[in-house]
XYZ file of N, CA, C and O in Angstrom:
600
model
N 165.666 27.704 39.201
C 164.580 26.829 39.578
C 163.352 27.066 38.691
O 162.698 26.127 38.278
N 163.048 28.356 38.420
C 161.918 28.665 37.545
C 162.165 28.141 36.138
O 161.247 27.664 35.481
N 163.414 28.226 35.700
C 163.765 27.765 34.360
C 163.463 26.275 34.201
O 162.910 25.852 33.186
N 163.823 25.500 35.211
C 163.573 24.053 35.171
C 162.074 23.782 35.130
O 161.603 22.923 34.387
N 161.315 24.534 35.916
C 159.863 24.381 35.906
C 159.258 24.695 34.550
O 158.363 23.991 34.066
N 159.759 25.785 33.922
C 159.278 26.162 32.601
C 159.590 25.062 31.590
O 158.742 24.683 30.774
N 160.792 24.546 31.639
C 161.196 23.484 30.713
C 160.317 22.249 30.906
O 159.864 21.635 29.924
N 160.043 21.880 32.136
C 159.211 20.701 32.415
C 157.791 20.915 31.893
O 157.205 20.022 31.276
N 157.220 22.087 32.122
C 155.855 22.370 31.662
C 155.779 22.340 30.139
O 154.884 21.707 29.558
N 156.707 23.010 29.484
C 156.706 23.048 28.020
C 156.944 21.652 27.455
O 156.265 21.218 26.517
N 157.895 20.927 28.040
C 158.196 19.583 27.547
C 157.011 18.638 27.731
O 156.692 17.845 26.836
N 156.332 18.733 28.875
C 155.202 17.825 29.101
C 154.040 18.129 28.158
O 153.411 17.207 27.634
N 153.758 19.390 27.905
C 152.672 19.699 26.976
C 153.075 19.377 25.534
O 152.239 18.951 24.731
N 154.344 19.537 25.207
C 154.834 19.146 23.888
C 154.695 17.633 23.710
O 154.274 17.155 22.648
N 155.005 16.883 24.747
C 154.868 15.429 24.689
C 153.405 15.016 24.501
O 153.116 14.023 23.838
N 152.479 15.783 25.073
C 151.060 15.496 24.884
C 150.683 15.670 23.411
O 149.935 14.865 22.854
N 151.209 16.705 22.771
C 150.969 16.904 21.342
C 151.553 15.781 20.507
O 150.917 15.304 19.555
N 152.740 15.338 20.869
C 153.375 14.225 20.160
C 152.575 12.945 20.365
O 152.388 12.151 19.442
N 152.066 12.746 21.574
C 151.244 11.572 21.862
C 149.996 11.558 20.984
O 149.623 10.522 20.434
N 149.333 12.696 20.853
C 148.136 12.786 20.014
C 148.486 12.490 18.549
O 147.737 11.806 17.855
N 149.611 12.982 18.106
C 150.060 12.735 16.744
C 150.367 11.254 16.534
O 150.003 10.676 15.506
N 150.989 10.628 17.517
C 151.324 9.206 17.407
C 150.093 8.314 17.451
O 150.120 7.207 16.917
N 149.023 8.775 18.089
C 147.809 7.956 18.119
C 147.235 7.797 16.714
O 146.715 6.736 16.372
N 147.361 8.824 15.893
C 146.913 8.707 14.495
C 147.827 7.749 13.744
O 147.376 6.931 12.942
N 149.122 7.833 14.018
C 150.095 6.946 13.366
C 149.808 5.476 13.709
O 149.930 4.605 12.847
N 149.401 5.212 14.946
C 149.049 3.842 15.345
C 147.853 3.334 14.550
O 147.792 2.158 14.181
N 146.887 4.209 14.298
C 145.725 3.815 13.509
C 146.134 3.463 12.085
O 145.637 2.483 11.512
N 147.052 4.241 11.520
C 147.547 3.949 10.170
C 148.222 2.587 10.140
O 147.959 1.764 9.253
N 149.086 2.335 11.105
C 149.805 1.050 11.149
C 148.850 -0.124 11.348
O 149.034 -1.186 10.753
N 147.817 0.062 12.165
C 146.847 -0.999 12.393
C 146.065 -1.300 11.119
O 145.876 -2.466 10.759
N 145.642 -0.266 10.421
C 144.917 -0.472 9.162
C 145.797 -1.173 8.130
O 145.332 -2.067 7.413
N 147.061 -0.786 8.066
C 147.985 -1.456 7.136
C 148.163 -2.928 7.514
O 148.230 -3.799 6.644
N 148.247 -3.202 8.806
C 148.379 -4.591 9.253
C 147.133 -5.398 8.884
O 147.234 -6.576 8.526
N 145.965 -4.774 8.945
C 144.737 -5.471 8.564
C 144.675 -5.720 7.055
O 144.187 -6.763 6.617
N 145.194 -4.794 6.262
C 145.272 -5.015 4.816
C 146.234 -6.170 4.538
O 145.933 -7.058 3.722
N 147.372 -6.196 5.223
C 148.329 -7.301 5.070
C 147.703 -8.623 5.490
O 147.940 -9.658 4.865
N 146.900 -8.589 6.546
C 146.214 -9.794 7.005
C 145.252 -10.297 5.936
O 145.192 -11.503 5.662
N 144.500 -9.389 5.338
C 143.582 -9.784 4.262
C 144.363 -10.339 3.075
O 143.925 -11.326 2.450
N 145.509 -9.744 2.773
C 146.355 -10.267 1.689
C 146.883 -11.654 2.014
O 147.110 -12.458 1.112
N 147.097 -11.933 3.295
C 147.537 -13.271 3.717
C 146.379 -14.268 3.653
O 146.552 -15.408 3.221
N 145.198 -13.831 4.069
C 144.046 -14.734 4.140
C 143.544 -15.110 2.740
O 143.105 -16.241 2.516
N 143.604 -14.169 1.796
C 143.044 -14.411 0.464
C 143.568 -15.683 -0.207
O 142.764 -16.548 -0.581
N 144.879 -15.866 -0.358
C 145.328 -17.125 -0.983
C 145.085 -18.349 -0.103
O 144.923 -19.456 -0.612
N 145.058 -18.144 1.208
C 144.765 -19.275 2.102
C 143.358 -19.821 1.832
O 143.144 -21.021 1.842
N 142.410 -18.928 1.611
C 141.034 -19.337 1.336
C 140.881 -19.758 -0.127
O 140.272 -20.780 -0.437
N 141.454 -18.954 -1.010
C 141.262 -19.155 -2.450
C 141.946 -20.416 -2.966
O 141.347 -21.194 -3.709
N 143.192 -20.618 -2.578
C 143.970 -21.715 -3.132
C 144.041 -22.937 -2.228
O 143.879 -24.063 -2.678
N 144.288 -22.706 -0.950
C 144.484 -23.824 -0.028
C 143.211 -24.250 0.676
O 143.142 -25.336 1.222
N 142.222 -23.363 0.709
C 140.970 -23.570 1.436
C 141.239 -23.972 2.890
O 140.670 -24.915 3.423
N 142.138 -23.208 3.506
C 142.501 -23.397 4.909
C 141.311 -23.032 5.783
O 140.589 -22.078 5.505
N 141.119 -23.757 6.856
C 139.995 -23.463 7.747
C 140.243 -22.154 8.504
O 141.391 -21.800 8.782
N 139.177 -21.452 8.835
C 139.335 -20.187 9.560
C 140.065 -20.348 10.898
O 140.824 -19.467 11.293
N 139.855 -21.456 11.577
C 140.546 -21.689 12.855
C 142.053 -21.747 12.655
O 142.809 -21.192 13.447
N 142.488 -22.424 11.601
C 143.919 -22.507 11.304
C 144.485 -21.136 10.916
O 145.612 -20.806 11.290
N 143.698 -20.378 10.174
C 144.151 -19.045 9.764
C 144.351 -18.162 10.992
O 145.377 -17.495 11.132
N 143.367 -18.148 11.895
C 143.471 -17.294 13.077
C 144.559 -17.766 14.041
O 145.051 -16.983 14.841
N 144.913 -19.040 13.972
C 145.959 -19.562 14.852
C 147.358 -19.364 14.271
O 148.345 -19.635 14.959
N 147.444 -18.870 13.048
C 148.752 -18.749 12.409
C 149.602 -17.672 13.074
O 149.097 -16.753 13.714
N 150.894 -17.799 12.880
C 151.855 -16.854 13.452
C 151.711 -15.453 12.850
O 152.028 -14.472 13.497
N 151.223 -15.371 11.624
C 151.092 -14.082 10.953
C 150.073 -13.174 11.635
O 150.133 -11.969 11.476
N 149.145 -13.749 12.371
C 148.112 -12.950 13.018
C 148.389 -12.711 14.500
O 147.581 -12.101 15.183
N 149.513 -13.164 15.000
C 149.841 -12.982 16.423
C 150.008 -11.515 16.791
O 149.748 -11.123 17.922
N 150.420 -10.690 15.840
C 150.614 -9.272 16.135
C 149.282 -8.546 16.341
O 149.241 -7.482 16.953
N 148.203 -9.106 15.823
C 146.872 -8.524 16.019
C 146.258 -9.156 17.269
O 145.519 -10.125 17.187
N 146.587 -8.597 18.416
C 146.198 -9.223 19.681
C 144.696 -9.201 19.937
O 144.208 -9.929 20.787
N 143.943 -8.415 19.205
C 142.494 -8.365 19.392
C 141.776 -9.456 18.592
O 140.578 -9.651 18.745
N 142.495 -10.165 17.727
C 141.901 -11.221 16.907
C 142.066 -12.552 17.630
O 143.166 -12.930 18.009
N 140.945 -13.242 17.810
C 140.997 -14.539 18.472
C 139.945 -15.474 17.915
O 139.089 -15.093 17.106
N 139.989 -16.709 18.365
C 139.040 -17.730 17.916
C 137.601 -17.343 18.239
O 136.680 -17.728 17.530
N 137.417 -16.584 19.318
C 136.057 -16.194 19.713
C 135.385 -15.320 18.663
O 134.155 -15.270 18.587
N 136.158 -14.648 17.822
C 135.584 -13.802 16.775
C 134.918 -14.631 15.680
O 134.110 -14.109 14.912
N 135.248 -15.924 15.601
C 134.600 -16.798 14.633
C 133.225 -17.250 15.114
O 132.355 -17.584 14.320
N 133.046 -17.273 16.423
C 131.818 -17.815 17.002
C 130.728 -16.786 17.208
O 129.549 -17.076 17.022
N 131.118 -15.604 17.630
C 130.153 -14.559 17.960
C 130.572 -13.281 17.237
O 131.727 -12.870 17.330
N 129.614 -12.663 16.549
C 129.922 -11.397 15.888
C 130.037 -10.321 16.952
O 129.125 -10.115 17.742
N 131.186 -9.668 16.986
C 131.449 -8.658 17.998
C 132.348 -7.575 17.418
O 133.033 -7.788 16.438
N 132.290 -6.421 18.045
C 133.167 -5.333 17.631
C 134.595 -5.654 18.050
O 134.822 -6.171 19.144
N 135.515 -5.327 17.182
C 136.925 -5.456 17.552
C 137.256 -4.344 18.541
O 136.645 -3.279 18.527
N 138.204 -4.606 19.403
C 138.623 -3.610 20.392
C 139.947 -3.004 19.936
O 141.015 -3.464 20.317
N 139.819 -1.972 19.097
C 140.994 -1.299 18.545
C 140.814 0.202 18.724
O 139.715 0.659 19.035
N 141.870 0.985 18.477
C 141.732 2.445 18.571
C 140.986 3.076 17.394
O 140.809 4.281 17.364
N 140.542 2.267 16.445
C 139.807 2.803 15.302
C 138.393 3.190 15.724
O 137.961 2.878 16.839
N 137.641 3.822 14.827
C 136.287 4.246 15.191
C 135.321 3.062 15.224
O 135.663 1.950 14.798
N 134.120 3.285 15.726
C 133.146 2.203 15.924
C 132.770 1.491 14.631
O 132.666 0.258 14.595
N 132.566 2.248 13.570
C 132.188 1.635 12.291
C 133.285 0.686 11.802
O 133.001 -0.423 11.344
N 134.529 1.122 11.912
C 135.644 0.276 11.475
C 135.781 -0.948 12.380
O 136.036 -2.057 11.891
N 135.577 -0.778 13.677
C 135.634 -1.919 14.589
C 134.527 -2.927 14.301
O 134.740 -4.139 14.377
N 133.331 -2.438 13.945
C 132.246 -3.351 13.571
C 132.580 -4.098 12.290
O 132.311 -5.295 12.183
N 133.171 -3.404 11.329
C 133.549 -4.042 10.063
C 134.621 -5.101 10.292
O 134.556 -6.188 9.706
N 135.584 -4.814 11.147
C 136.624 -5.796 11.472
C 136.000 -7.028 12.129
O 136.290 -8.160 11.759
N 135.127 -6.789 13.097
C 134.458 -7.895 13.777
C 133.632 -8.721 12.817
O 133.659 -9.964 12.851
N 132.902 -8.056 11.930
C 132.081 -8.772 10.948
C 132.957 -9.574 9.987
O 132.610 -10.700 9.613
N 134.077 -8.997 9.587
C 134.972 -9.699 8.662
C 135.466 -11.009 9.268
O 135.388 -12.063 8.631
N 135.986 -10.940 10.484
C 136.515 -12.161 11.086
C 135.404 -13.153 11.417
O 135.594 -14.356 11.330
N 134.229 -12.651 11.774
C 133.094 -13.538 12.043
C 132.646 -14.251 10.767
O 132.242 -15.408 10.806
N 132.749 -13.572 9.634
C 132.267 -14.144 8.373
C 133.227 -15.163 7.766
O 132.845 -15.847 6.809
N 134.436 -15.262 8.295
C 135.389 -16.229 7.729
C 134.809 -17.640 7.814
O 134.416 -18.108 8.882
N 134.752 -18.301 6.687
C 134.266 -19.668 6.636
C 132.750 -19.793 6.592
O 132.217 -20.895 6.553
N 132.029 -18.696 6.570
C 130.565 -18.758 6.582
C 129.973 -18.745 5.167
O 128.796 -19.007 5.003
N 130.768 -18.420 4.165
C 130.288 -18.341 2.785
C 131.033 -19.345 1.919
O 132.047 -19.909 2.339
N 130.532 -19.528 0.682
C 131.287 -20.345 -0.252
C 132.548 -19.574 -0.668
O 132.694 -18.393 -0.354
N 133.438 -20.237 -1.364
C 134.753 -19.660 -1.650
C 134.639 -18.358 -2.452
O 135.318 -17.372 -2.137
N 133.794 -18.332 -3.473
C 133.675 -17.121 -4.298
C 133.176 -15.930 -3.497
O 133.697 -14.823 -3.621
N 132.164 -16.135 -2.659
C 131.659 -15.038 -1.831
C 132.660 -14.648 -0.751
O 132.736 -13.484 -0.364
N 133.410 -15.624 -0.278
C 134.442 -15.326 0.716
C 135.527 -14.449 0.102
O 136.009 -13.508 0.734
N 135.888 -14.728 -1.130
C 136.883 -13.924 -1.836
C 136.373 -12.493 -2.001
O 137.110 -11.531 -1.773
N 135.097 -12.352 -2.364
C 134.500 -11.019 -2.479
C 134.524 -10.289 -1.142
O 134.808 -9.091 -1.077
N 134.238 -11.009 -0.080
C 134.243 -10.419 1.263
C 135.647 -9.937 1.633
O 135.812 -8.848 2.184
N 136.657 -10.728 1.325
C 138.040 -10.354 1.631
C 138.455 -9.150 0.790
O 139.087 -8.219 1.308
N 138.087 -9.150 -0.485
C 138.424 -8.013 -1.356
C 137.752 -6.735 -0.848
O 138.378 -5.667 -0.837
N 136.497 -6.845 -0.428
C 135.806 -5.677 0.122
C 136.527 -5.175 1.379
O 136.739 -3.974 1.543
N 136.904 -6.088 2.249
C 137.589 -5.715 3.485
C 138.919 -5.035 3.190
O 139.266 -4.029 3.812
N 139.673 -5.576 2.219
C 140.945 -4.961 1.834
C 140.730 -3.541 1.345
O 141.462 -2.628 1.741
N 139.739 -3.346 0.505
C 139.472 -2.011 -0.023
C 139.007 -1.070 1.083
O 139.413 0.097 1.129
N 138.176 -1.571 1.983
C 137.679 -0.762 3.096
C 138.833 -0.310 3.997
O 138.931 0.858 4.374
N 139.726 -1.227 4.322
C 140.861 -0.886 5.184
C 141.867 -0.010 4.441
O 142.492 0.857 5.044
N 142.006 -0.194 3.137
C 142.889 0.682 2.357
C 142.354 2.103 2.349
O 143.129 3.067 2.452
N 141.039 2.253 2.251
C 140.464 3.604 2.306
C 140.633 4.197 3.703
O 140.833 5.408 3.843
N 140.575 3.361 4.735
C 140.821 3.849 6.099
C 142.270 4.312 6.241
O 142.535 5.324 6.901
N 143.215 3.596 5.622
C 144.621 4.022 5.645
C 144.753 5.395 5.016
O 145.389 6.297 5.581
N 144.128 5.578 3.859
C 144.202 6.881 3.178
C 143.571 7.977 4.037
O 144.114 9.087 4.131
N 142.452 7.674 4.677
C 141.776 8.656 5.530
C 142.668 9.061 6.698
O 142.831 10.254 6.985
N 143.271 8.087 7.365
C 144.120 8.396 8.519
C 145.432 9.059 8.104
O 145.978 9.870 8.851
N 145.941 8.725 6.922
C 147.139 9.415 6.435
C 146.842 10.888 6.173
O 147.661 11.751 6.487
N 145.674 11.164 5.596
C 145.262 12.561 5.397
C 145.126 13.279 6.733
O 145.568 14.415 6.887
N 144.509 12.594 7.692
C 144.350 13.188 9.023
C 145.708 13.445 9.662
O 145.924 14.499 10.273
N 146.631 12.508 9.489
C 147.966 12.678 10.053
C 148.681 13.870 9.422
O 149.283 14.685 10.123
N 148.588 13.971 8.099
C 149.241 15.094 7.405
C 148.666 16.429 7.844
O 149.400 17.402 8.000
N 147.358 16.475 8.046
C 146.731 17.759 8.353
C 146.777 18.115 9.837
O 146.775 19.289 10.185
N 146.836 17.107 10.714
C 146.704 17.415 12.135
C 147.948 17.175 12.988
O 148.028 17.704 14.094
N 148.893 16.392 12.519
C 150.022 16.055 13.389
C 150.849 17.282 13.769
O 151.217 17.456 14.937
N 151.126 18.133 12.824
C 151.897 19.347 13.130
C 151.098 20.293 14.022
O 151.665 20.966 14.879
N 149.787 20.314 13.812
C 148.935 21.163 14.646
C 148.968 20.691 16.092
O 149.068 21.502 17.021
N 148.879 19.376 16.295
C 148.916 18.836 17.659
C 150.211 19.203 18.372
O 150.208 19.617 19.529
N 151.323 19.043 17.675
C 152.622 19.363 18.270
C 152.721 20.863 18.548
O 153.168 21.283 19.626
N 152.286 21.675 17.602
C 152.338 23.139 17.781
C 151.449 23.600 18.933
O 151.847 24.448 19.736
N 150.252 23.052 18.993
C 149.336 23.422 20.080
C 149.908 22.983 21.424
O 149.828 23.712 22.414
N 150.493 21.795 21.468
C 151.107 21.329 22.704
C 152.216 22.252 23.168
O 152.279 22.639 24.339
N 153.077 22.630 22.248
C 154.166 23.544 22.587
C 153.617 24.907 23.001
O 154.047 25.485 24.014
N 152.674 25.431 22.244
C 152.102 26.751 22.549
C 151.387 26.750 23.892
O 151.530 27.692 24.681
N 150.622 25.706 24.146
C 149.901 25.602 25.415
C 150.878 25.572 26.587
O 150.677 26.252 27.601
N 151.949 24.807 26.456
C 152.955 24.749 27.518
C 153.634 26.087 27.718
O 153.896 26.501 28.857
N 153.912 26.773 26.636
C 154.545 28.087 26.733
C 153.617 29.088 27.418
O 154.060 29.862 28.288
N 152.339 29.071 27.072
C 151.370 29.984 27.696
C 151.252 29.705 29.189
O 151.266 30.626 30.006
N 151.170 28.449 29.547
C 151.072 28.101 30.986
C 152.324 28.541 31.718
O 152.248 29.113 32.830
N 153.476 28.310 31.106
C 154.744 28.726 31.748
C 154.788 30.244 31.936
O 155.221 30.732 32.987
N 154.350 30.996 30.935
C 154.349 32.459 31.046
C 153.371 32.944 32.102
O 153.664 33.909 32.819
N 152.243 32.302 32.215
C 151.249 32.693 33.222
C 151.772 32.415 34.630
O 151.583 33.220 35.555
N 152.466 31.323 34.790
C 152.968 30.950 36.116
C 154.187 31.770 36.531
O 154.483 31.858 37.714
N 154.891 32.334 35.585
C 156.076 33.146 35.932
C 155.658 34.473 36.370
O 155.160 35.177 36.878
């Protein structure tokens, strides 16, 4: 019976470490999706001059559930797991769609792509440096609690 309890405690704390590690991975995937979105929007604006409403209604942006038509009307922070500065930049980017001439819009999209690419690199570095630590700490914490309770 004690063995099962020890296994449950260690497994649950290990899962907490894995959860923390996966939260960084989600940020990386979200930033990559935003870079892909900017890559999709660029030719739409540059070549086709598609309206922002049509762009936001496209199937390619359905995976970004925080992006909606309301972001074109009111400048607001995006509701994502990223930090506040990145959420403000995302909100400003979508709000600015269609507000500038084509050349300035292209510059805005290029800036956003570079900004999100740097965020990808930042979160990848964080993942490399902290993911193993989170898992190790989770396992160690569970082991310590199990030993104290025995």
